[in-house]
Structure formats: structure tokens, C-alpha cells
JSON list of C-alpha atoms in Angstrom, two decimals:
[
{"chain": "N", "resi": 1, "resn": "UNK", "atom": "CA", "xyz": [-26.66, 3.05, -2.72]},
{"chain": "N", "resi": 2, "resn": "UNK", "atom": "CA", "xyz": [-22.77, 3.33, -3.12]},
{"chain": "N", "resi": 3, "resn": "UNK", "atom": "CA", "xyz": [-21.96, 6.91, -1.75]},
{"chain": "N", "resi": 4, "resn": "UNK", "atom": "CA", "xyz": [-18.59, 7.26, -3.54]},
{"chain": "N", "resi": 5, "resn": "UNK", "atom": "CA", "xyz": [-18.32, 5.92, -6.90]},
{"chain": "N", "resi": 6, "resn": "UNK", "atom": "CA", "xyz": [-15.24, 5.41, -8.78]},
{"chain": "N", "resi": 7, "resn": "UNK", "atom": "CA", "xyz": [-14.35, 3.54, -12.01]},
{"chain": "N", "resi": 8, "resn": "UNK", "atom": "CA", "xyz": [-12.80, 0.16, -11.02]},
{"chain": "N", "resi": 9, "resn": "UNK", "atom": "CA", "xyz": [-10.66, 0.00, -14.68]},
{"chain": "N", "resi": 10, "resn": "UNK", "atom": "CA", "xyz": [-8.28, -0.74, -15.45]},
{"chain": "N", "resi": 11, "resn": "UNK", "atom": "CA", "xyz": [-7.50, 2.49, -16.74]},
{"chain": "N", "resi": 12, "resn": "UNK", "atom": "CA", "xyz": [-4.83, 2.03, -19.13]},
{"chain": "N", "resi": 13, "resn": "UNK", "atom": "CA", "xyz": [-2.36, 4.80, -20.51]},
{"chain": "N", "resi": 14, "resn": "UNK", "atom": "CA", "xyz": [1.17, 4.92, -21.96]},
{"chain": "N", "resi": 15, "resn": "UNK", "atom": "CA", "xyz": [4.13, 6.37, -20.16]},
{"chain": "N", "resi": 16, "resn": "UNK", "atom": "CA", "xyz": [4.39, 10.30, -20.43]},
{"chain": "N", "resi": 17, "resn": "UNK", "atom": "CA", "xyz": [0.52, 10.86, -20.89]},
{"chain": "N", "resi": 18, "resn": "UNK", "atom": "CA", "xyz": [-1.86, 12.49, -18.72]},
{"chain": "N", "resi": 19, "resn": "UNK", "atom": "CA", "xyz": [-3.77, 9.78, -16.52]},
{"chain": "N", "resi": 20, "resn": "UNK", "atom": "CA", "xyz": [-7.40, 11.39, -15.48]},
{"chain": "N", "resi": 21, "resn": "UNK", "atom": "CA", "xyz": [-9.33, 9.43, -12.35]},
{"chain": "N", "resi": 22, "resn": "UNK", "atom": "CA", "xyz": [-12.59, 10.33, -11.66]},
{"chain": "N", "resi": 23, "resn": "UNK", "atom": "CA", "xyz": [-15.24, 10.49, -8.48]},
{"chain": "N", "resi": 24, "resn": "UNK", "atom": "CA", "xyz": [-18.64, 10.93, -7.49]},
{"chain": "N", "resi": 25, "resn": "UNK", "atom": "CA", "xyz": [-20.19, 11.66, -4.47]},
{"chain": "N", "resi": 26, "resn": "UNK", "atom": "CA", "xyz": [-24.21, 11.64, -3.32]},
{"chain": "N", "resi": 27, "resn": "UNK", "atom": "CA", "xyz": [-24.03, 13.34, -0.27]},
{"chain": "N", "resi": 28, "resn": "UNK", "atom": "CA", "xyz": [-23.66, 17.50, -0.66]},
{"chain": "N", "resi": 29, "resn": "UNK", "atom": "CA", "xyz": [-22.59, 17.78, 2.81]},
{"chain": "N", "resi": 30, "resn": "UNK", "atom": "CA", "xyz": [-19.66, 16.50, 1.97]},
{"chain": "N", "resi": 31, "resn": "UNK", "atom": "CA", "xyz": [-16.25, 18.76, 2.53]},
{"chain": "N", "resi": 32, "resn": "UNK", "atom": "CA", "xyz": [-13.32, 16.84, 1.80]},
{"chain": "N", "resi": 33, "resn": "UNK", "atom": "CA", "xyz": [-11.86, 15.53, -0.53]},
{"chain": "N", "resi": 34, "resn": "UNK", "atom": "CA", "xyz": [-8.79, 13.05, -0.68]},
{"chain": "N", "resi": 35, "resn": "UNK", "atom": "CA", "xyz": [-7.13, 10.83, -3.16]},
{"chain": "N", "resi": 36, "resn": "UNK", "atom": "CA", "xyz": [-5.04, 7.91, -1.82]},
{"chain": "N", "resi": 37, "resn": "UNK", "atom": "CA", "xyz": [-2.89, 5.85, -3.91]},
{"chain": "N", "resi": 38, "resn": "UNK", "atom": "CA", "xyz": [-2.60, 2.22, -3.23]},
{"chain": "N", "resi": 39, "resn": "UNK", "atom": "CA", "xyz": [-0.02, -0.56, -4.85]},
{"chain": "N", "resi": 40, "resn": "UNK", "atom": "CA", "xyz": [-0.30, -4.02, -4.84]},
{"chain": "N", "resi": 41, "resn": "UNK", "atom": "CA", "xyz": [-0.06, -5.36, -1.41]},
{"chain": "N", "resi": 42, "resn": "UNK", "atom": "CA", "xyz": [0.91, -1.97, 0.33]},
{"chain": "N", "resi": 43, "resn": "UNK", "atom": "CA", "xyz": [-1.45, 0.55, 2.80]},
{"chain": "N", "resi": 44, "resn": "UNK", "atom": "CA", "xyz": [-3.36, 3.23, 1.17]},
{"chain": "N", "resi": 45, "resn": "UNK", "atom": "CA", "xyz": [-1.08, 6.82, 1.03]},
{"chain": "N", "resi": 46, "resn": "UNK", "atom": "CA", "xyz": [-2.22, 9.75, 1.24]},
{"chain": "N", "resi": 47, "resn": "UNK", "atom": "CA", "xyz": [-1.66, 12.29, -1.97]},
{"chain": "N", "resi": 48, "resn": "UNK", "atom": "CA", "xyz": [-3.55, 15.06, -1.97]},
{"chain": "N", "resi": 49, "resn": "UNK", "atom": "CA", "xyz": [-6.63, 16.52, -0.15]},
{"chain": "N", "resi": 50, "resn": "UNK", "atom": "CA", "xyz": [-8.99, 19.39, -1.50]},
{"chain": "N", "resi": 51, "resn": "UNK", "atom": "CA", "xyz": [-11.42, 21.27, 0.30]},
{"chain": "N", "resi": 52, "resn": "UNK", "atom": "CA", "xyz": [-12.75, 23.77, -1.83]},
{"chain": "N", "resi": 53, "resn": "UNK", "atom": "CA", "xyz": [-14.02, 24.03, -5.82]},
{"chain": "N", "resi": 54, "resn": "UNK", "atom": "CA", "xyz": [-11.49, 24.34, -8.29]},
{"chain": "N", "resi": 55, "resn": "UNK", "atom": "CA", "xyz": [-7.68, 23.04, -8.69]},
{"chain": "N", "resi": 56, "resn": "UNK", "atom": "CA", "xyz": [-5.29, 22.07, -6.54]},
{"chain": "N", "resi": 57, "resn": "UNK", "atom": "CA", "xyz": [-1.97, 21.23, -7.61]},
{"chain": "N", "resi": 58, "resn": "UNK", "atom": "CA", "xyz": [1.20, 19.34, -6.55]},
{"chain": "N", "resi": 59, "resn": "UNK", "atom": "CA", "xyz": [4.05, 18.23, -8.48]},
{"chain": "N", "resi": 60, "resn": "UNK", "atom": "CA", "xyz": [2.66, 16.20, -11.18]},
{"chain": "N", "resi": 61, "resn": "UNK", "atom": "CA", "xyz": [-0.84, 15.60, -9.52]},
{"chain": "N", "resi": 62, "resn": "UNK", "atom": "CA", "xyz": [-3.79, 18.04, -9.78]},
{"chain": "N", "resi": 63, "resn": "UNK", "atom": "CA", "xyz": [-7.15, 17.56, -7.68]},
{"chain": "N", "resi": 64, "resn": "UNK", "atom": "CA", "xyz": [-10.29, 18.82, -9.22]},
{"chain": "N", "resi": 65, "resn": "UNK", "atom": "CA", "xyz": [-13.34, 20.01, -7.20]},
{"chain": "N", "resi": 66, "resn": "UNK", "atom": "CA", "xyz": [-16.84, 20.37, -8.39]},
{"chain": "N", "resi": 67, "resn": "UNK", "atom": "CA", "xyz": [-19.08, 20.49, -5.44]},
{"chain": "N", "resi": 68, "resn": "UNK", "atom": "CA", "xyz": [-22.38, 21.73, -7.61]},
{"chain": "N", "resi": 69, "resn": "UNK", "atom": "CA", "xyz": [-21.86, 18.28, -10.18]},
{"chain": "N", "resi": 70, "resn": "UNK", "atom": "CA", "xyz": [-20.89, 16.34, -7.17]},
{"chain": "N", "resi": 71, "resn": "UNK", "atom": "CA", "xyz": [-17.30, 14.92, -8.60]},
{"chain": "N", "resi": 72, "resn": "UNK", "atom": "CA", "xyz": [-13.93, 15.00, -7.42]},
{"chain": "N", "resi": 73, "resn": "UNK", "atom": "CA", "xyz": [-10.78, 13.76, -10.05]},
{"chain": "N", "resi": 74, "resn": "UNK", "atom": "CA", "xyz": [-7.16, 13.40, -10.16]},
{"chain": "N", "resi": 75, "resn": "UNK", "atom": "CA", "xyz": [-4.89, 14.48, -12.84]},
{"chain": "N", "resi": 76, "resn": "UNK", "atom": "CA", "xyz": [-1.43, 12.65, -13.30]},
{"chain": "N", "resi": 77, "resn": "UNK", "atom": "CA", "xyz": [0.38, 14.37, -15.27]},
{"chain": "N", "resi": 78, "resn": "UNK", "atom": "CA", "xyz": [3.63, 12.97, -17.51]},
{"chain": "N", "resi": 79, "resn": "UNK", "atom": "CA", "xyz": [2.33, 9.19, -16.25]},
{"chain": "N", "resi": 80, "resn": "UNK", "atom": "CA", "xyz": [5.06, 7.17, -15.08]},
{"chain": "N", "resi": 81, "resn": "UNK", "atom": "CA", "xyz": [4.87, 2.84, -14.94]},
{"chain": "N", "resi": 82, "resn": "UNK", "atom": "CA", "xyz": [5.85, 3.71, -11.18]},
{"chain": "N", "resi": 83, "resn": "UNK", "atom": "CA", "xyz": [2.27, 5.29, -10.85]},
{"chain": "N", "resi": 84, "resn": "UNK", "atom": "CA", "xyz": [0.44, 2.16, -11.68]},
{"chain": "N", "resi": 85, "resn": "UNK", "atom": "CA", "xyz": [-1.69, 1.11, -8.91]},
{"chain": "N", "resi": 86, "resn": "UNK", "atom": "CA", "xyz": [-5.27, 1.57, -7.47]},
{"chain": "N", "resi": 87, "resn": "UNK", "atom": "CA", "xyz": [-6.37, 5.55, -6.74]},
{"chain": "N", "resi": 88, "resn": "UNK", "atom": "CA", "xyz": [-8.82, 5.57, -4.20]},
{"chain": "N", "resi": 89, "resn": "UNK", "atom": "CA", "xyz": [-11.54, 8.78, -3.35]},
{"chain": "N", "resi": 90, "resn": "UNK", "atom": "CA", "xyz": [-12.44, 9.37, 0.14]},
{"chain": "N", "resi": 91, "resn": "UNK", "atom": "CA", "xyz": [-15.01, 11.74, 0.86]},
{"chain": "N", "resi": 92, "resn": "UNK", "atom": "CA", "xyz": [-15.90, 13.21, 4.01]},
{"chain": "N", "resi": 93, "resn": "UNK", "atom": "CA", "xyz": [-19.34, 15.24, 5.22]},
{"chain": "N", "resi": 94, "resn": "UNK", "atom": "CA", "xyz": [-19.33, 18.26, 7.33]},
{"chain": "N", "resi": 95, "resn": "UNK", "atom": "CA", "xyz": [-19.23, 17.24, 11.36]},
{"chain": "N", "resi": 96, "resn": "UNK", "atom": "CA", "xyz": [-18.22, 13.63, 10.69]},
{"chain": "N", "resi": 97, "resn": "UNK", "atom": "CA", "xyz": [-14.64, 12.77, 10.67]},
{"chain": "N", "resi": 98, "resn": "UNK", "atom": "CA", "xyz": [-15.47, 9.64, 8.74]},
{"chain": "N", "resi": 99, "resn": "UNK", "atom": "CA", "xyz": [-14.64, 9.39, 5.40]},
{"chain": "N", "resi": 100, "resn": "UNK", "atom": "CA", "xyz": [-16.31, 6.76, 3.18]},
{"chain": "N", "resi": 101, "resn": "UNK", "atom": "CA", "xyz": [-13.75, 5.64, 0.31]},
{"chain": "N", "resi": 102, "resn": "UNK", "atom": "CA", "xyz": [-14.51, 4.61, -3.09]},
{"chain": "N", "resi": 103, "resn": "UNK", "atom": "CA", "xyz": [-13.95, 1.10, -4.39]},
{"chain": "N", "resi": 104, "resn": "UNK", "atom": "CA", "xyz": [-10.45, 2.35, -6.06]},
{"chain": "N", "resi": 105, "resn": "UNK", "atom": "CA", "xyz": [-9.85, 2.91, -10.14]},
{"chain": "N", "resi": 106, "resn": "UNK", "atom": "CA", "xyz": [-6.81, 0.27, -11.19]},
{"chain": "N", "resi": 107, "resn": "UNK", "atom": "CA", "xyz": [-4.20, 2.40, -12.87]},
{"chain": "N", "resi": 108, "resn": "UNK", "atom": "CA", "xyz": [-1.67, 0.86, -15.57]},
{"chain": "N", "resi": 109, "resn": "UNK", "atom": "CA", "xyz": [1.07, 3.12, -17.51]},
{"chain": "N", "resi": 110, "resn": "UNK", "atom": "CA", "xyz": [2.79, 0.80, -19.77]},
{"chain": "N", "resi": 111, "resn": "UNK", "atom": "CA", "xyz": [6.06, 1.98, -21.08]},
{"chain": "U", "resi": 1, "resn": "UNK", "atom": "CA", "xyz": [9.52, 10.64, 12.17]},
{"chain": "U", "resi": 2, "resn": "UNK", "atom": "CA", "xyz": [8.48, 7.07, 12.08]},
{"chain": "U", "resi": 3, "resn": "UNK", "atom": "CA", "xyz": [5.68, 6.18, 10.42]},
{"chain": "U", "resi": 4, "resn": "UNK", "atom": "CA", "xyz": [2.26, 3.72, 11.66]},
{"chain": "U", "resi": 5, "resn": "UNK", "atom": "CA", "xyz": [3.48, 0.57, 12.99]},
{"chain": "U", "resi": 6, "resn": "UNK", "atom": "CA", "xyz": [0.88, -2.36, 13.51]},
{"chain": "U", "resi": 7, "resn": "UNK", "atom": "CA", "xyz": [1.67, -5.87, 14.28]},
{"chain": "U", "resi": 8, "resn": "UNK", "atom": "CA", "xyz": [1.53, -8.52, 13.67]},
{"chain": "U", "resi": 9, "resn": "UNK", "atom": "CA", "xyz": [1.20, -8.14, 9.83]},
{"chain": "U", "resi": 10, "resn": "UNK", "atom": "CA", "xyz": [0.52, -11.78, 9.06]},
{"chain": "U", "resi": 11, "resn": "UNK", "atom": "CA", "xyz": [-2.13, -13.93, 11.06]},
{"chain": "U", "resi": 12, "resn": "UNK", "atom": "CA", "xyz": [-3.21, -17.27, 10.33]},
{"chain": "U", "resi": 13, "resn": "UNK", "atom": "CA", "xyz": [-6.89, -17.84, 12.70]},
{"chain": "U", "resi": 14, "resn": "UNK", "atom": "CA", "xyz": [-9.48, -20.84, 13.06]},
{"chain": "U", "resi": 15, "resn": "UNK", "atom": "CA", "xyz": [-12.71, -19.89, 13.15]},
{"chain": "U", "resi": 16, "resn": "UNK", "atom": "CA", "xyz": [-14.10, -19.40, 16.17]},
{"chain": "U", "resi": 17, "resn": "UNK", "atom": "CA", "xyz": [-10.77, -18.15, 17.62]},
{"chain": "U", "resi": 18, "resn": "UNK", "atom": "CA", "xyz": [-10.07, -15.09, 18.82]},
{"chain": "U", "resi": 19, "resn": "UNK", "atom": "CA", "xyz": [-7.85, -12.04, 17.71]},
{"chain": "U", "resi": 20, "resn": "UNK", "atom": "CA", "xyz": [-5.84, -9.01, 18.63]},
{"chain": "U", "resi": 21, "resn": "UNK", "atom": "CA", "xyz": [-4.50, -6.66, 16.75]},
{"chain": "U", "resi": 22, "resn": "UNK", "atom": "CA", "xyz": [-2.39, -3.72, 17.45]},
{"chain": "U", "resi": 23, "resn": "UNK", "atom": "CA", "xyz": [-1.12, -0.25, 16.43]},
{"chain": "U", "resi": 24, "resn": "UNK", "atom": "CA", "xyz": [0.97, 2.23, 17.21]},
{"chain": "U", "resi": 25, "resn": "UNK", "atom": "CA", "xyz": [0.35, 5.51, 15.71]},
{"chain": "U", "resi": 26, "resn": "UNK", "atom": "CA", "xyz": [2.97, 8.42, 14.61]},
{"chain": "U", "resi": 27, "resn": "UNK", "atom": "CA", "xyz": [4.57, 10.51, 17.44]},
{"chain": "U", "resi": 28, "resn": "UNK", "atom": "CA", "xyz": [2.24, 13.15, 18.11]},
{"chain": "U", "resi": 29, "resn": "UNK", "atom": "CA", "xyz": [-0.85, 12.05, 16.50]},
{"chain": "U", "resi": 30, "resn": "UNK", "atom": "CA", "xyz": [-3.36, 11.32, 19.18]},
{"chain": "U", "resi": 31, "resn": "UNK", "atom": "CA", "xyz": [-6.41, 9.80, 16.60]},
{"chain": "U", "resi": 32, "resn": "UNK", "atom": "CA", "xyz": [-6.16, 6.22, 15.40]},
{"chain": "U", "resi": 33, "resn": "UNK", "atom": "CA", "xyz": [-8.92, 4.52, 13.48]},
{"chain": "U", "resi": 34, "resn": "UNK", "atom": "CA", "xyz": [-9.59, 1.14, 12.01]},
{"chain": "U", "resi": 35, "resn": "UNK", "atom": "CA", "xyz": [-10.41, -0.01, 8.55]},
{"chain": "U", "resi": 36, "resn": "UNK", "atom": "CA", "xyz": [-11.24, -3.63, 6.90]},
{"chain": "U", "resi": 37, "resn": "UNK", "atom": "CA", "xyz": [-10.37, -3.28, 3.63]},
{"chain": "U", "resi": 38, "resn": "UNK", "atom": "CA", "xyz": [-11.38, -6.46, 1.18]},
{"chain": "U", "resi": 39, "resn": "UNK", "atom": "CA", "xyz": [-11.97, -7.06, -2.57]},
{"chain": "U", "resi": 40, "resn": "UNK", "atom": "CA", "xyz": [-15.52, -7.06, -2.39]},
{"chain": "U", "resi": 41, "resn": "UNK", "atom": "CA", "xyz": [-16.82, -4.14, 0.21]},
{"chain": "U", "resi": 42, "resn": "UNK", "atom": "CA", "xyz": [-13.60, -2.14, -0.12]},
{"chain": "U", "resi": 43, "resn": "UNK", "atom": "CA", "xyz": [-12.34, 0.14, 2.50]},
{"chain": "U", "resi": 44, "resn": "UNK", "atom": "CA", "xyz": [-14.63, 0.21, 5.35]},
{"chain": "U", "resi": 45, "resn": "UNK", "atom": "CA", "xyz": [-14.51, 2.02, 8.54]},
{"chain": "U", "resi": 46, "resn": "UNK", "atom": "CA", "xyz": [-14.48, -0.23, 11.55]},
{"chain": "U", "resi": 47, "resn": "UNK", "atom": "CA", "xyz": [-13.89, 2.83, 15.01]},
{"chain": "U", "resi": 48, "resn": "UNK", "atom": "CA", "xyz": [-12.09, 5.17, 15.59]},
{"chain": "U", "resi": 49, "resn": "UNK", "atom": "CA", "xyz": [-10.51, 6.39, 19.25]},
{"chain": "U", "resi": 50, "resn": "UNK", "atom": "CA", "xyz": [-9.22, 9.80, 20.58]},
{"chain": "U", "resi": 51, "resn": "UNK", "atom": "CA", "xyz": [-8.14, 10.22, 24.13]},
{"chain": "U", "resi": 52, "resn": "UNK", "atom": "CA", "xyz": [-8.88, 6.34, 25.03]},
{"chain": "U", "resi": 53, "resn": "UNK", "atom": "CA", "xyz": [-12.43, 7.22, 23.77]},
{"chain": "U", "resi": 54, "resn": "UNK", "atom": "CA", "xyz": [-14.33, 5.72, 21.01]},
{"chain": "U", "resi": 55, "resn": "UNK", "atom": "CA", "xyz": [-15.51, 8.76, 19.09]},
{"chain": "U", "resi": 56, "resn": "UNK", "atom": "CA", "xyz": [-16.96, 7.01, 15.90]},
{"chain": "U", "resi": 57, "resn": "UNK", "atom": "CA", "xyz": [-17.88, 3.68, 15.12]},
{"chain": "U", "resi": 58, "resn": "UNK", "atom": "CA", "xyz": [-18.64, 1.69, 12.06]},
{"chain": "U", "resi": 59, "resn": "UNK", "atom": "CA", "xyz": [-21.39, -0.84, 11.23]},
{"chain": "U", "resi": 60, "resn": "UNK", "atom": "CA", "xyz": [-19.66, -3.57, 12.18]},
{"chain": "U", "resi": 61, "resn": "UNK", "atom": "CA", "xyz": [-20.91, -6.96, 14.72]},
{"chain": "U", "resi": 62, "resn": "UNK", "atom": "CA", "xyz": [-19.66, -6.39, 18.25]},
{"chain": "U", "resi": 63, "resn": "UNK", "atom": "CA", "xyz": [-17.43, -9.19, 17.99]},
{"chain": "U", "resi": 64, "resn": "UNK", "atom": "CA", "xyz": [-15.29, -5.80, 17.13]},
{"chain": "U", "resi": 65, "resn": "UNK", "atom": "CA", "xyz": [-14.15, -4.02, 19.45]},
{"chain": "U", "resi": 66, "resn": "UNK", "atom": "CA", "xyz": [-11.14, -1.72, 20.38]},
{"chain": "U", "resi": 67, "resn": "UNK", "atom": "CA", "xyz": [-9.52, 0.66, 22.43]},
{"chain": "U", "resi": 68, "resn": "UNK", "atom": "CA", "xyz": [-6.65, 3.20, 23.30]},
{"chain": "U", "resi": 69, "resn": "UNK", "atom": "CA", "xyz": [-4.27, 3.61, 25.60]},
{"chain": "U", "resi": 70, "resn": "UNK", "atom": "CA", "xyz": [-3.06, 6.58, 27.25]},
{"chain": "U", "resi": 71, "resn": "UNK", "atom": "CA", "xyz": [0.02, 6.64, 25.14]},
{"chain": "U", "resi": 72, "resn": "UNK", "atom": "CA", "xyz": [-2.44, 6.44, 21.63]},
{"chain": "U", "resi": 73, "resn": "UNK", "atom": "CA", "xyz": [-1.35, 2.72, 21.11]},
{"chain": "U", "resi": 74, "resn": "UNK", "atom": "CA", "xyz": [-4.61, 1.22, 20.08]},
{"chain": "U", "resi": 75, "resn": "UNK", "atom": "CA", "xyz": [-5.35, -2.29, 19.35]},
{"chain": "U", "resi": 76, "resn": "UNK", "atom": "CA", "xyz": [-8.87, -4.12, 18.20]},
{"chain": "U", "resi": 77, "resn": "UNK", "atom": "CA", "xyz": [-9.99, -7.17, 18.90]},
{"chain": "U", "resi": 78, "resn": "UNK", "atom": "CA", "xyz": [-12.52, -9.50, 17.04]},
{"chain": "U", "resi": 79, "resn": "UNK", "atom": "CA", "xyz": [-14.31, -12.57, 18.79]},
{"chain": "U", "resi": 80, "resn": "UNK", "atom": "CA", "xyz": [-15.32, -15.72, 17.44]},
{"chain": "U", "resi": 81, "resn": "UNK", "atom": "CA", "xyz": [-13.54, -15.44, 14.03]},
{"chain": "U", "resi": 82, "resn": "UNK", "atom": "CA", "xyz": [-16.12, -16.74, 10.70]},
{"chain": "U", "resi": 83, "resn": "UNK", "atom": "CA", "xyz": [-14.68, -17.09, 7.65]},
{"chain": "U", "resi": 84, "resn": "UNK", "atom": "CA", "xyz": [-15.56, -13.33, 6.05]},
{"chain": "U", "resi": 85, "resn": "UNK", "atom": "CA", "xyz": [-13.76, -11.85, 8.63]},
{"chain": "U", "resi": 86, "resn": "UNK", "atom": "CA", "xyz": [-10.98, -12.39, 6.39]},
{"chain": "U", "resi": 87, "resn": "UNK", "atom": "CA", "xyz": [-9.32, -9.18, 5.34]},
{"chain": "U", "resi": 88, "resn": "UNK", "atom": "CA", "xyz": [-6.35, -6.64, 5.74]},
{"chain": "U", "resi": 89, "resn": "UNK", "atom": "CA", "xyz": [-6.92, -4.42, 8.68]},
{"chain": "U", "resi": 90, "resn": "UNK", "atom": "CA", "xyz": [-5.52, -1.42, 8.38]},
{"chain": "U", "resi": 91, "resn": "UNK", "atom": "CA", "xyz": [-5.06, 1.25, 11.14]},
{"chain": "U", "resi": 92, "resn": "UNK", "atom": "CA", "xyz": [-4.63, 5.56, 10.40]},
{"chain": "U", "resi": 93, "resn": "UNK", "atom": "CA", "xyz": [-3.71, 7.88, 12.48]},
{"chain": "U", "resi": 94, "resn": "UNK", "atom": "CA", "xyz": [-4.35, 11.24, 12.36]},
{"chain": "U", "resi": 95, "resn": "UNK", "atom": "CA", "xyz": [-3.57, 14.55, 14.69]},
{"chain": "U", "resi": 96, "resn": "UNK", "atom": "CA", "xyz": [-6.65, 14.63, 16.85]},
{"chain": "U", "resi": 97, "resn": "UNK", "atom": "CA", "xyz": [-10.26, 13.62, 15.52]},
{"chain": "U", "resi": 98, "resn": "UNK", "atom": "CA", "xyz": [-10.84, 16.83, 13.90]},
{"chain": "U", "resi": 99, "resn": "UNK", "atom": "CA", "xyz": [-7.92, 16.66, 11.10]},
{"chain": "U", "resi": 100, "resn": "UNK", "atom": "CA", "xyz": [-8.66, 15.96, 7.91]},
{"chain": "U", "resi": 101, "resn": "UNK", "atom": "CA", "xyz": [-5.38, 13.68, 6.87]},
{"chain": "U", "resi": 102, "resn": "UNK", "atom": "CA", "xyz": [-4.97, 10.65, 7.92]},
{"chain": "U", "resi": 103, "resn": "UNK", "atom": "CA", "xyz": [-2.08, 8.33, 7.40]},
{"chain": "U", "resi": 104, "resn": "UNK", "atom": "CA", "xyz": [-2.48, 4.38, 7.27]},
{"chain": "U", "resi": 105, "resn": "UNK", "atom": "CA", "xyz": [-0.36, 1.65, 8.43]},
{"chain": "U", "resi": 106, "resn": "UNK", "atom": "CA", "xyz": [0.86, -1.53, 6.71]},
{"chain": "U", "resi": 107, "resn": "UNK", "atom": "CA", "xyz": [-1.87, -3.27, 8.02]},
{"chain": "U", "resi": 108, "resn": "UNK", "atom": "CA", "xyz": [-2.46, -6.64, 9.17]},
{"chain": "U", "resi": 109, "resn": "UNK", "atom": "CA", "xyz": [-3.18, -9.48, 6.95]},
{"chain": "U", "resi": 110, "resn": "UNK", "atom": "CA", "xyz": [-6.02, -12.03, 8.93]},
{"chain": "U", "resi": 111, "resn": "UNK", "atom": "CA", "xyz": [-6.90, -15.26, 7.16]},
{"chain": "U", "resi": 112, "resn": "UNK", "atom": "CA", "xyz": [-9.51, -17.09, 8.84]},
{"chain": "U", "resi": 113, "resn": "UNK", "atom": "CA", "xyz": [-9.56, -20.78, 8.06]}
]
């Protein structure tokens, strides 16, 4: 049983809309939250982290908690082709500092 | 501040051969872990050392193995090299083992022929 599930895509949107990624997690320990984003060849980055329900903004990203429905998503607002790549969830339980990652949603904003 | 350096990033192996792999983590950050990352299991955790101790480890064969020095420079090692050990390893490092963010590494490409 996957723990962290993600939508491998492609998700395809045009340039200037609002790209939504989705998560879900089984475990309800679990207490953090992070989105990497990954292109083509390169190490995963870190771009935002959430630890508690609700939104969490930064520039043009948002995180989205919902610990009761047991998903975490990522808004990209204003899309740009420079943010095509693969998002991946990480999710980490209370008292481990291990987080188990998602399999990664493929992101493509054509112009 | 300079970033996760891990070398080398390209390795060519026979199978049956032996590798090491090393990483330097940022300035400060004490916490360095190790990932596999390929198309068909993902991202998957391999160890992860603080303080020249292994605090975590994956489910992984012991043909992996790591470990720290005092100066947080880590490197991992895998034994007798098959075929699906094939992958980009990938090292983050992170302020101690308690924090939360951690920040990866180029990784290292290993292609096992």
C-alpha cells in the first residue's frame, strides 16, 4: 500500500493559469508536509513546507493542508513554462524524521 | 553559502564491483541522509547519519552501508553491484535530525552494467 499518492500526469495547463497538484496520505500521524519541485535531470528542491491545516502562501505558490481528508496540494499560481517539471509530496509522521515521498505529478505549462 | 556537493556525479560500475559515494553537506548542517531515487520505486530513503551515527535506516540489502565523519562529510558505499542497483543517489542535508527541511544534492548518477 503506497503511503503517499500523487497523480503521475502529465498535468497539462497553459501559461498564466493556475496549476493545482494534489496529495494523499494514509498515515494520520503524519505532521509535515513538503512539496519539492524536480526538473529533468536536476535534484529535488525544496519549495514549501506546511505543518498545520489551512494555507500557506509564498510568492506564487500556496500549500493546502487538510489533515481530517488526509490531502496535501500545491497551488501555482500565474503558471509559467519555467515551472514545468515533476512536483513531488513528502510526508513525514510525528517522531520519525523520515519522510516518504510521492511518486511526483509531471507538470507542463505550454505557452 | 554553498550548497550540497556529492561526487562523483557520473559512475559507470560492473556488476559485482564495488562503490563509493560521497557528500559533503552545507556549512552548518550536521544531518545528511541518502536517497535512491529511480523511475519505478521513486524516491526512497536509503540512512540517514547525525554526529557519525546512523540514526535511521531504510529497507535496503546491507550491501548499503554508510557513514559520517566528524566534519558531516558522509559517503555510502554499496557491495557487489547487480544490475537494479542502477539509480541516481541523491544525498540531503539538513540542520540536525530533528529539522524538518532538508536540502538535496545533485546526486550521483550509478549505471551498473
Amino acid at each position: 500500500q503506497k503511503e503517499v499518492e500523487q497523480n503521475s500526469g502529465p498535468l497539462s495547463v497553459p501559461e498564466g493559469a493556475i496549476a493545482s497538484l494534489n496529495c494523499t496520505y494514509s498515515d494520520r500521524g503524519s505532521q509535515s508536509f513538503f512539496w519539492y519541485r524536480q526538473y529533468s535531470g536536476k535534484s529535488p528542491e525544496l519549495i514549501m513546507s506546511i505543518y498545520s491545516n489551512g494555507d500557506k502562501e509564498d510568492g506564487r505558490f500556496t500549500a493546502q493542508l487538510n489533515k481530517a481528508s488526509q490531502y496535501v496540494s500545491l497551488l501555482i499560481r500565474d503558471s509559467q513554462p519555467s515551472d514545468s517539471a515533476t512536483y513531488l509530496c513528502a510526508v513525514r509522521r510525528g517522531g520519525s524524521y523520515i519522510p516518504t515521498f510521492g511518486r511526483g505529478t509531471s507538470l507542463i505549462v505550454h505557452p | 553559502k554553498a550548497g550540497v556537493t556529492q561526487t562523483p556525479r557520473y559512475l559507470i560500475k560492473t556488476r559485482g564491483q564495488q562503490v563509493t559515494l560521497s557528500c559533503s553537506p552545507i556549512s552548518g548542517h550536521r544531518s545528511v541522509s541518502w536517497y535512491q531515487q529511480t523511475p519505478g520505486q521513486g524516491l526512497q530513503f536509503l540512512f540517514e547519519y547525525f554526529s557519525e551515527t546512523q540514526r535511521n535506516k531504510g529497507n535496503f540489502p546491507g550491501r548499503f552501508s554508510g557513514r559520517q565523519f566528524s566534519n558531516s562529510r558522509s559517503e555510502m558505499n554499496v557491495s557487489t553491484l547487480e544490475l537494479g542497483d542502477s539509480a541516481l543517489y541523491l544525498c540531503a542535508s539538513s540542520l540536525n535530525y530533528e529539522s524538518n527541511e532538508q536540502y538535496f544534492g545533485p546526486g550521483t548518477r550509478l549505471t551498473v552494467t
